[in-house]
Short mmCIF file of C-alpha atoms in Angstrom, two decimals:
data_model
loop_
_atom_site.label_atom_id
_atom_site.label_comp_id
_atom_site.label_asym_id
_atom_site.label_seq_id
_atom_site.Cartn_x
_atom_site.Cartn_y
_atom_site.Cartn_z
CA MET A 1 6.74 -37.56 60.71
CA ILE A 2 9.28 -37.19 63.04
CA ARG A 3 10.27 -33.78 64.39
CA SER A 4 12.78 -33.01 65.12
CA GLY A 5 14.07 -33.17 68.44
CA ALA A 6 11.83 -36.41 69.66
CA SER A 7 12.94 -38.48 72.35
CA GLY A 8 13.18 -42.01 71.35
CA SER A 9 10.61 -43.22 74.18
CA GLU A 10 8.57 -40.99 71.93
CA ILE A 11 8.99 -41.88 68.78
CA SER A 12 8.94 -45.87 69.92
CA ARG A 13 5.60 -45.19 71.50
CA ARG A 14 4.09 -43.84 68.62
CA TYR A 15 5.16 -46.62 66.38
CA GLY A 16 4.87 -49.10 68.52
CA ILE A 17 7.80 -50.52 68.92
CA ALA A 18 10.33 -51.48 72.00
CA PRO A 19 12.14 -48.90 73.27
CA ARG A 20 15.74 -51.42 73.58
CA VAL A 21 15.37 -51.86 69.94
CA LEU A 22 14.86 -48.61 68.63
CA ARG A 23 18.27 -47.84 70.54
CA ARG A 24 19.91 -51.01 69.08
CA TRP A 25 18.61 -49.62 65.69
CA LYS A 26 20.59 -46.44 66.82
CA GLN A 27 23.67 -48.09 67.71
CA ASP A 28 23.61 -50.39 64.29
CA VAL A 29 23.49 -47.10 62.12
CA ALA A 30 25.93 -44.94 64.38
CA ALA A 31 28.98 -48.67 63.67
CA ALA A 32 27.97 -49.23 60.54
CA LYS A 33 31.60 -48.04 57.82
CA GLU A 34 28.11 -47.90 54.90
CA LEU A 35 25.19 -47.53 54.79
CA GLY A 36 23.01 -48.80 51.72
CA PHE A 37 19.76 -50.23 50.61
CA VAL A 38 19.14 -54.10 49.63
CA THR A 39 16.66 -55.37 47.48
CA VAL A 40 14.50 -57.40 48.99
CA GLN A 41 12.19 -60.14 47.36
CA ILE A 42 8.96 -60.65 48.77
CA ALA A 43 7.27 -64.04 47.47
CA ASP A 44 4.43 -66.29 49.46
CA GLY A 45 6.10 -68.89 51.02
CA THR A 46 5.79 -71.34 48.63
CA THR A 47 9.06 -73.05 47.34
CA PRO A 48 8.72 -74.23 43.03
CA ALA A 49 9.29 -78.26 42.61
CA ALA A 50 12.11 -77.37 40.89
CA GLU A 51 14.55 -76.13 44.11
CA ARG A 52 12.28 -78.93 46.76
CA ALA A 53 14.00 -81.78 44.04
CA MET A 54 17.47 -80.54 44.14
CA PRO A 55 19.31 -82.69 47.10
#
């Protein structure tokens, strides 16, 4: 849990990310006109044979 008022450095240390990455994410969110979620499907990395056969 992140407490209100926590510094960016404190948050980045807690979650093991570089402070510059956290700042960039914050800038990206601030610049976004609309926030939302997308559906993500995680695959095992293999490509079905039918897809490999397509030119």
